[in-house]
Short mmCIF file of C-alpha atoms in Angstrom, two decimals:
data_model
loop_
_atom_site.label_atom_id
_atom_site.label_comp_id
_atom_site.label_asym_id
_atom_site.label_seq_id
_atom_site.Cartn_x
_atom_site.Cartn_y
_atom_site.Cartn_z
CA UNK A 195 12.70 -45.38 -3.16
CA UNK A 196 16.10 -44.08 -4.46
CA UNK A 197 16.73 -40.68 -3.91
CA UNK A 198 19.63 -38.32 -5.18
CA UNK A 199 18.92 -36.00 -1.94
CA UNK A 200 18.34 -37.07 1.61
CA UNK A 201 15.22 -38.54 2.22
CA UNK A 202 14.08 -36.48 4.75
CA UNK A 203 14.13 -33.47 1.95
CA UNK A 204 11.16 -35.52 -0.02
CA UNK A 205 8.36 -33.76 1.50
CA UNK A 206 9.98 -30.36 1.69
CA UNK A 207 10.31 -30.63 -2.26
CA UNK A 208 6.55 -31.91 -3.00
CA UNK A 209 5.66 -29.14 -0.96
CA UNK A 210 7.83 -26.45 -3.08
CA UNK A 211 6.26 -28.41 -6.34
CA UNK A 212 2.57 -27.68 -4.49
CA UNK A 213 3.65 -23.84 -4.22
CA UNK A 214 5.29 -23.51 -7.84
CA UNK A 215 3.01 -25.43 -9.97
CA UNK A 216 -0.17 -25.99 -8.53
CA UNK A 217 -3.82 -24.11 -8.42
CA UNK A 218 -7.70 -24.59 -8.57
CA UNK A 219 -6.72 -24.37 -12.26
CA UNK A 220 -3.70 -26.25 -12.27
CA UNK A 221 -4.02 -29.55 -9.92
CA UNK A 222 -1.20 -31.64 -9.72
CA UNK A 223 -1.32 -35.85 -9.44
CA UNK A 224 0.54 -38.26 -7.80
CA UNK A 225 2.52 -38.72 -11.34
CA UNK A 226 2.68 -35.16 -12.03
CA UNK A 227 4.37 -34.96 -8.84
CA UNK A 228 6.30 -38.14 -9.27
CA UNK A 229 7.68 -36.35 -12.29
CA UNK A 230 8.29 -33.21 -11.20
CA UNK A 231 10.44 -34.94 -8.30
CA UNK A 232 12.64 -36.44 -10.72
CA UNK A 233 13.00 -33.35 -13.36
CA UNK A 234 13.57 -30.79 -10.62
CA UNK A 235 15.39 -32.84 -7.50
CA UNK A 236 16.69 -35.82 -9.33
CA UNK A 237 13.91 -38.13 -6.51
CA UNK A 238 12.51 -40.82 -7.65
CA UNK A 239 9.19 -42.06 -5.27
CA UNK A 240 6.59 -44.26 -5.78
CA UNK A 241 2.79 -43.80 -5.80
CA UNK A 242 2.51 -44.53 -2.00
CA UNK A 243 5.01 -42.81 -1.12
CA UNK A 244 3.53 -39.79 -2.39
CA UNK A 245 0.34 -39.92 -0.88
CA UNK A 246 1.96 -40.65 2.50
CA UNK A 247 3.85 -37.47 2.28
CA UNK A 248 0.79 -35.55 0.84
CA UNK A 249 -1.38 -36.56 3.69
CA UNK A 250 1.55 -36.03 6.25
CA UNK A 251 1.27 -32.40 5.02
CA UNK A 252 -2.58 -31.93 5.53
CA UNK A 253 -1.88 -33.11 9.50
CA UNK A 254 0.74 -30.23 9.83
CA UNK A 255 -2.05 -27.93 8.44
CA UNK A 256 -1.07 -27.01 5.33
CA UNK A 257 -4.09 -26.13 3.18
CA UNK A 258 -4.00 -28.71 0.24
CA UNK A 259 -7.46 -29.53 -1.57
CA UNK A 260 -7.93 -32.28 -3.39
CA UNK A 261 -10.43 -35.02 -5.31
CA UNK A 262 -11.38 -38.12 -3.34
CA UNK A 263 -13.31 -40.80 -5.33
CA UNK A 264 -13.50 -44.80 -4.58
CA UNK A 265 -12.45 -47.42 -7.37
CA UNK A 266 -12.51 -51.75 -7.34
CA UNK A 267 -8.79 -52.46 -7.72
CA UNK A 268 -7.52 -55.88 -9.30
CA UNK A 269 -8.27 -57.47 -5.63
CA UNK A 270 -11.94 -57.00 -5.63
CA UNK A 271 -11.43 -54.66 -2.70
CA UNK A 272 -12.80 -51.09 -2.43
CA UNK A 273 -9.91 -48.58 -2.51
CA UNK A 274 -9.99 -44.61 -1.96
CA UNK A 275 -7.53 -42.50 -4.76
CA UNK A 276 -6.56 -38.59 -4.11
CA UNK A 277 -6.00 -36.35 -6.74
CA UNK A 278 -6.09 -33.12 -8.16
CA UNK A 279 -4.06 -31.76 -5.43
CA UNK A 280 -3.19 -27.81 -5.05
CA UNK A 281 -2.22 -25.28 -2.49
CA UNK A 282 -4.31 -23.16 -1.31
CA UNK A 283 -2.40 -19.17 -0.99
CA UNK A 284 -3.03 -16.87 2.04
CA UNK A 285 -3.73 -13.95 -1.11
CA UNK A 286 -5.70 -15.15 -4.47
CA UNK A 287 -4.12 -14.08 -7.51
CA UNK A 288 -6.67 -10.75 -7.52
CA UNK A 289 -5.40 -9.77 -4.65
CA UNK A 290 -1.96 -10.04 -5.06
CA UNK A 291 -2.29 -7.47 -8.38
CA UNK A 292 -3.90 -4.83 -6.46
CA UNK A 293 -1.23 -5.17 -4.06
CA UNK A 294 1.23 -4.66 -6.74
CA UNK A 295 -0.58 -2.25 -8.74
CA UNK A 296 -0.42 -0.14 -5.58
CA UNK A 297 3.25 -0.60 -5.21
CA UNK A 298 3.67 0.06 -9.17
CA UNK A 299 1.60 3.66 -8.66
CA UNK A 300 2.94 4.66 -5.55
CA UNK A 301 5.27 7.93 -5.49
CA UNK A 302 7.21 7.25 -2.51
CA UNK A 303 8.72 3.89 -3.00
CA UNK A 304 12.36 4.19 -5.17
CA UNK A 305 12.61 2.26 -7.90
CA UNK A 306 15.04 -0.64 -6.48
CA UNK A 307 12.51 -1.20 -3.14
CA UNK A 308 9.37 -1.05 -5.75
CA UNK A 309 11.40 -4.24 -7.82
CA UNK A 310 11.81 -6.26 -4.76
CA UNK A 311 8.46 -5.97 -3.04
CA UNK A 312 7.05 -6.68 -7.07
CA UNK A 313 9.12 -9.92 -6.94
CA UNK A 314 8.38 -10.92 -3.39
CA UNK A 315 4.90 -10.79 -3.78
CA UNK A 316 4.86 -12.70 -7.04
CA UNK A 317 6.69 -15.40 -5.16
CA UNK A 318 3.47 -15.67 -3.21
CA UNK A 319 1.78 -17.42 -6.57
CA UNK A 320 3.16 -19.88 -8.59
CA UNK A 321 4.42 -19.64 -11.60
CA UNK A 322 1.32 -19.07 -13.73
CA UNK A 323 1.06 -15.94 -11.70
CA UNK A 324 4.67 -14.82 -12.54
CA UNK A 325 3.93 -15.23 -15.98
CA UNK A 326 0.75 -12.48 -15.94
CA UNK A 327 3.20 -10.14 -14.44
CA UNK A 328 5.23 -9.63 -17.47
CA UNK A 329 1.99 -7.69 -18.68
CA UNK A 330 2.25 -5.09 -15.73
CA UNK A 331 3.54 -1.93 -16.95
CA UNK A 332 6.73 -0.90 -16.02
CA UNK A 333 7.90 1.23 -12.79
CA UNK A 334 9.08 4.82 -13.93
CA UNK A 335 12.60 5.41 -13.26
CA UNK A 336 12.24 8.81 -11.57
CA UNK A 337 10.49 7.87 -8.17
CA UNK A 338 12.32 9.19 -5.24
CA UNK A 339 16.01 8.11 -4.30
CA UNK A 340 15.85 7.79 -0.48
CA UNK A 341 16.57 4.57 0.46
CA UNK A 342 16.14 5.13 4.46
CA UNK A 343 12.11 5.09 3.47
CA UNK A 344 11.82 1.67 4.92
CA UNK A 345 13.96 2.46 7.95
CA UNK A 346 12.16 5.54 8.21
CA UNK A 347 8.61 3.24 8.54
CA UNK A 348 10.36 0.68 11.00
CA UNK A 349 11.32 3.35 13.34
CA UNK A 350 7.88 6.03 12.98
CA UNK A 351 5.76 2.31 13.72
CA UNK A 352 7.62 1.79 16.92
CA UNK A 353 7.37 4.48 17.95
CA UNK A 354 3.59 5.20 17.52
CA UNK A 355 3.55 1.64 19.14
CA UNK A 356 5.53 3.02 22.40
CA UNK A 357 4.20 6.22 22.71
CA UNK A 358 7.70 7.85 22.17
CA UNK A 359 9.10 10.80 20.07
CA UNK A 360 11.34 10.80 17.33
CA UNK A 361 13.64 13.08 16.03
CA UNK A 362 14.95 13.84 12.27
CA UNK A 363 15.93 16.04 9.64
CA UNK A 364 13.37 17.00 7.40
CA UNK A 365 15.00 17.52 3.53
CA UNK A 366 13.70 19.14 -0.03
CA UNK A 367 14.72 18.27 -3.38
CA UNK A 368 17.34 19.77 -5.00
CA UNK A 369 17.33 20.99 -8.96
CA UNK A 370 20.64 18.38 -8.63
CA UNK A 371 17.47 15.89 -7.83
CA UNK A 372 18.74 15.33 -4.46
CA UNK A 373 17.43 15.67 -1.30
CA UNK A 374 18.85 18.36 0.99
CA UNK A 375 17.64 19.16 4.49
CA UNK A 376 16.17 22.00 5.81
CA UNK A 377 18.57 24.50 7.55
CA UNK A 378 18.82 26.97 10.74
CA UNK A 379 19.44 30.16 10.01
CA UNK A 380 23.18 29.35 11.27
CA UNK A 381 22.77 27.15 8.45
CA UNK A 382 22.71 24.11 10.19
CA UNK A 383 20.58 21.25 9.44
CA UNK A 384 17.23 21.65 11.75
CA UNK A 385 15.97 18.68 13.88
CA UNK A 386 12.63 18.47 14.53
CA UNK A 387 11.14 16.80 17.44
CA UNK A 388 8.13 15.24 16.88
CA UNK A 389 4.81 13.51 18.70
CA UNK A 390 3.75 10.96 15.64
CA UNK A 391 0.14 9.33 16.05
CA UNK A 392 -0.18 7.80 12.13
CA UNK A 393 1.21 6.88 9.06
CA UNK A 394 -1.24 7.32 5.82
CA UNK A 395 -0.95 6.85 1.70
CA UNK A 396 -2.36 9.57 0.28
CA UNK A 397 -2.11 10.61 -3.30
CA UNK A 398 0.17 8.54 -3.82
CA UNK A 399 2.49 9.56 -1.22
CA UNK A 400 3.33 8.17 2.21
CA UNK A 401 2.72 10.83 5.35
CA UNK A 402 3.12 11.30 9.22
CA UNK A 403 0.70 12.77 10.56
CA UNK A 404 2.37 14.25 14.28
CA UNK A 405 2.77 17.03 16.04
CA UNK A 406 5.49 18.61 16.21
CA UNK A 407 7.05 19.67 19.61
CA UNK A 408 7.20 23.16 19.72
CA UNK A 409 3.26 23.88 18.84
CA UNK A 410 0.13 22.30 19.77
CA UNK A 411 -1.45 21.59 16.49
CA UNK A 412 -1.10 18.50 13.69
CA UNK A 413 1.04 18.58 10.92
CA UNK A 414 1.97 16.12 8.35
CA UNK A 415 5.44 15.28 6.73
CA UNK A 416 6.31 13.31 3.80
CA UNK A 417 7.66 9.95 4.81
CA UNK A 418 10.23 9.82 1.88
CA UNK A 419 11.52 13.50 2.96
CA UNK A 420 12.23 12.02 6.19
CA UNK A 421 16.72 11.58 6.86
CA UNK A 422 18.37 10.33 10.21
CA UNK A 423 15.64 9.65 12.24
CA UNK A 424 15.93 8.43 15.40
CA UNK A 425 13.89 7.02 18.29
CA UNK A 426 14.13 8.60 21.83
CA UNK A 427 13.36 8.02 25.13
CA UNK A 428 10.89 10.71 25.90
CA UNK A 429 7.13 10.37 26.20
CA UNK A 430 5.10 11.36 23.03
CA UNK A 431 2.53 14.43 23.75
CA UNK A 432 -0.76 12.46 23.01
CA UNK A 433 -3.52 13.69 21.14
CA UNK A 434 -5.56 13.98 24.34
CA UNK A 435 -3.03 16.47 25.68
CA UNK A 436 -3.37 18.40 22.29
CA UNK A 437 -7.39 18.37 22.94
CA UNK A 438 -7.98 16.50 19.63
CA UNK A 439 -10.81 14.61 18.99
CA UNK A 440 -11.37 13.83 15.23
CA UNK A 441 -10.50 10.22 14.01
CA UNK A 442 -8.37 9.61 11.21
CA UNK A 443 -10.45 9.05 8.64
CA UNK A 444 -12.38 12.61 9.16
CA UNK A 445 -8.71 14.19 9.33
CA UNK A 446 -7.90 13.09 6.04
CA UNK A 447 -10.95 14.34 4.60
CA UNK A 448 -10.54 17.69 5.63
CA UNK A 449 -6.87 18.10 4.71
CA UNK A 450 -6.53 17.45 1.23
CA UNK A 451 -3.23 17.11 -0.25
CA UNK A 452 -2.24 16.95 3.65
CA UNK A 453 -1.95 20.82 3.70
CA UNK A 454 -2.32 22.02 7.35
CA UNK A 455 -3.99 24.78 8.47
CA UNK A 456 -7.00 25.54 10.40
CA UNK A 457 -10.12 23.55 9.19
CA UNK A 458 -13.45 26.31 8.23
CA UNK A 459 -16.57 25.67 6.93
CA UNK A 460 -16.76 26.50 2.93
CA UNK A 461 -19.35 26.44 0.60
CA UNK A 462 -19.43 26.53 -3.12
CA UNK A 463 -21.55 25.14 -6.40
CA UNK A 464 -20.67 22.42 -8.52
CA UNK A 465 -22.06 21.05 -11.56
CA UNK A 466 -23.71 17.58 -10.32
CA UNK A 467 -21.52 15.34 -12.83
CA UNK A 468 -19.11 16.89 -10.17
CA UNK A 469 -20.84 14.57 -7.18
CA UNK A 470 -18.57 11.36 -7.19
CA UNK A 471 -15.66 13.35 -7.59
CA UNK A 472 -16.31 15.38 -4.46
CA UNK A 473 -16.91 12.38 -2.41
CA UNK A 474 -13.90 10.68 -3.63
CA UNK A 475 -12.32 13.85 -2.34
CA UNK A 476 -13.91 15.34 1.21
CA UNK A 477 -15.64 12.01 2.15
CA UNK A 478 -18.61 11.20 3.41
CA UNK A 479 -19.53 14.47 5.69
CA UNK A 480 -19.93 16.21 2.58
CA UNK A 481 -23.17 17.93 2.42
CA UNK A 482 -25.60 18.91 -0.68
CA UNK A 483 -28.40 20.77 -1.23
CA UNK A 484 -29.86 21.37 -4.98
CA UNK A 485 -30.07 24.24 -6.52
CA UNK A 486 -31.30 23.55 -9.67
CA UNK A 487 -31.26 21.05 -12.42
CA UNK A 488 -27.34 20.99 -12.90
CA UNK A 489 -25.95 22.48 -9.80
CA UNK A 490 -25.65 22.08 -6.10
CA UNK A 491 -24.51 23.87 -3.13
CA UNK A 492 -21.67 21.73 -1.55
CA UNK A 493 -20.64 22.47 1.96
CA UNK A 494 -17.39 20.97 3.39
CA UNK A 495 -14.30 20.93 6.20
CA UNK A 496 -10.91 21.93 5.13
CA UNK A 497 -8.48 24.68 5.19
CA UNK A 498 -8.44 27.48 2.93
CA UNK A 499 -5.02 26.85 1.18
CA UNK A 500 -6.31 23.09 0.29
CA UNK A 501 -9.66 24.16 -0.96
CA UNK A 502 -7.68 27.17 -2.99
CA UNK A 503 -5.54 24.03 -4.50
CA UNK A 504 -8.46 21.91 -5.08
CA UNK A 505 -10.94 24.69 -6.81
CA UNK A 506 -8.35 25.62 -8.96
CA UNK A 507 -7.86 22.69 -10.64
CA UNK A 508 -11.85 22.42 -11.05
CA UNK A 509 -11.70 26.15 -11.59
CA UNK A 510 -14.56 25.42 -14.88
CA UNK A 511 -16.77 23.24 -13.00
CA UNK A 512 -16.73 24.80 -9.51
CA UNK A 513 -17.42 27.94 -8.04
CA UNK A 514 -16.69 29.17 -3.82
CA UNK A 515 -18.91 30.88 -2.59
CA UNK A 516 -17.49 31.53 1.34
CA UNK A 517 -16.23 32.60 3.07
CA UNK A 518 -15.60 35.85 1.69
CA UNK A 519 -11.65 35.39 2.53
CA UNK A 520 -10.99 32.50 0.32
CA UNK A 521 -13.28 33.47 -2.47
CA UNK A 522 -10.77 36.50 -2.72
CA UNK A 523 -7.78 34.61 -2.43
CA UNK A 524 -9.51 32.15 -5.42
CA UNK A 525 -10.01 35.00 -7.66
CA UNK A 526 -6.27 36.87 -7.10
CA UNK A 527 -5.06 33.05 -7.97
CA UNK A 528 -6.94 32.71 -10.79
CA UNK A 529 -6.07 36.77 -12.16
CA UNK A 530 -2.43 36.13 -11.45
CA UNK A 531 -2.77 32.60 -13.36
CA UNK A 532 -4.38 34.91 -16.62
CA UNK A 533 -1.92 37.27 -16.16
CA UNK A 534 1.11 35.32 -17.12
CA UNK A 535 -1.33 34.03 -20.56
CA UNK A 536 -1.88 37.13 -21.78
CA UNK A 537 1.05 39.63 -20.97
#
């Protein structure tokens, strides 16, 4: 074998040529490879060597399929061939769009970060798979511009992780676009000291869901808000201490839009094309009872200000019934909303 690179890089390279040209629809053999060597590495190998090196790379563990069929060669003698060789991926092509789709429709990644997660999970697949990505539509230029998002994520999951609190400013955009923090009234930036127990997407958005120091209830901050955090020493206050028993999953579902605020009972009707929509929405603990035909009575967990939100935009297809508090907050929304139509 004459090689224009060290020998010891052959199998290093027919492993590369496994990862960038190879799948279940694309097996490679012992020419193709052979060929590829030479085009891409300027090695030359023979047959044998090939299948030496491919084999050496199943006994390290690498997760190569392949053909095996028996032939008579020129001797008379029964031999075994291998081909069709490919790599098999940790993620399957399927799974590697969704994982990009929910990069590309995220709202709290900036653009740059979006770009190099998008290219580092393409070089996951080969490059068939790059070449499906040029139909994924393009990230919008106005995402959010605060590049410490990442940092913000390393920090908040070590701290979770430790049981420790962190400290930060917490910031608001700007009509410059910017993000500027929240003040004292000395007009100093405020730092908040906060207990954080989980991280969650929702609505496209990226939360913590803590507590923060001074009170004993939950609260929820956007991630991408988040400026000079840091972690600290001090123990976090756990949920335990706060006397809070609901998991995750049923704390989402009762703070839509992750507004805070104490969780009541509501009822209201909805049109029944309306059912999916409210279980994509409050979860499963919804509750429904008919009421005719069309229309049920819907009973479910949340705080007033997110079910005002909600019913508004639903407003034609929904109607709250209690309690009696929110159905008048509801209707001086939706006046005040007519008002500024018809004045």
């Amino acid at each position: 074998m004459e090689t224009g690179q060290p020998k010891k890089l052959l199998i290093l390279n027919i492993l590369n040529i496994l990862k960038e040209y190879s799948d279940a629809k694309h097996p490679l053999n012992q020419q193709d490879i052979i060929k590829l060597l030479k085009e891409k590495y300027q090695m030359e190998a023979n047959r044998k060597t090939i299948k030496r090196n491919l084999l050496d790379l199943l006994d390290c563990g690498f997760s190569l399929e392949y053909k095996q069929t028996k032939r008579i060669n020129n001797k008379g003698e029964e031999e075994i061939l291998y081909t069709d060789w490919y790599l098999e991926r940790e993620f399957t092509d399927a799974e590697l769009r969704l994982l990009i789709d929910s990069i590309l429709f995220s709202n709290h990644i900036p653009y740059r970060q979006c770009t190099d997660l998008i290219k580092k999970l393409c070089g996951l697949s080969n490059r068939y798979f790059k070449n499906r990505t040029k139909h994924i539509r393009s990230i919008p230029l106005n995402a959010p511009n605060n590049k410490q998002i990442f940092y913000n994520i390393e920090v908040l999951d070590e701290a979770i992780s430790r049981g420790l609190q962190v400290e930060f400013h917490y910031n608001n955009f700007g009509t410059d676009k910017n993000l500027h923090p929240r003040l004292t009234a000395e007009g100093e930036p405020r730092v908040y000291i906060i207990n954080p127990y989980q991280m969650a997407a929702v609505n496209g958005r990226y939360y913590l869901i803590c507590n923060y120091d001074k009170f004993d209830d939950i609260t929820h901050y956007r991630i991408d808000k988040i400026s000079d955090i840091q972690l600290l020493d001090t123990p976090a206050k756990t949920l335990k201490e706060l006397d809070y028993k609901i998991g995750l999953y049923q704390h989402l579902a009762q703070h839509l839009y992750m507004f805070s605020g104490e969780v009541i009972e509501i009822t209201f009707e909805a049109e029944s094309s309306m059912v999916g929509e409210i279980i994509d929405w409050f979860g499963m603990e919804v509750r429904f009872l008919p009421k005719d035909q069309n229309t049920y009575l819907v009973t479910v967990h949340t705080s007033e200000q997110a079910m005002t939100y909600w019913a508004m935009q639903y407003s034609a297809r929904v109607k709250v019934l209690s309690p009696a508090s929110l159905v008048n907050r509801i209707k001086d929304e939706l006046l005040a909303a007519v008002a500024k139509y018809y004045t």
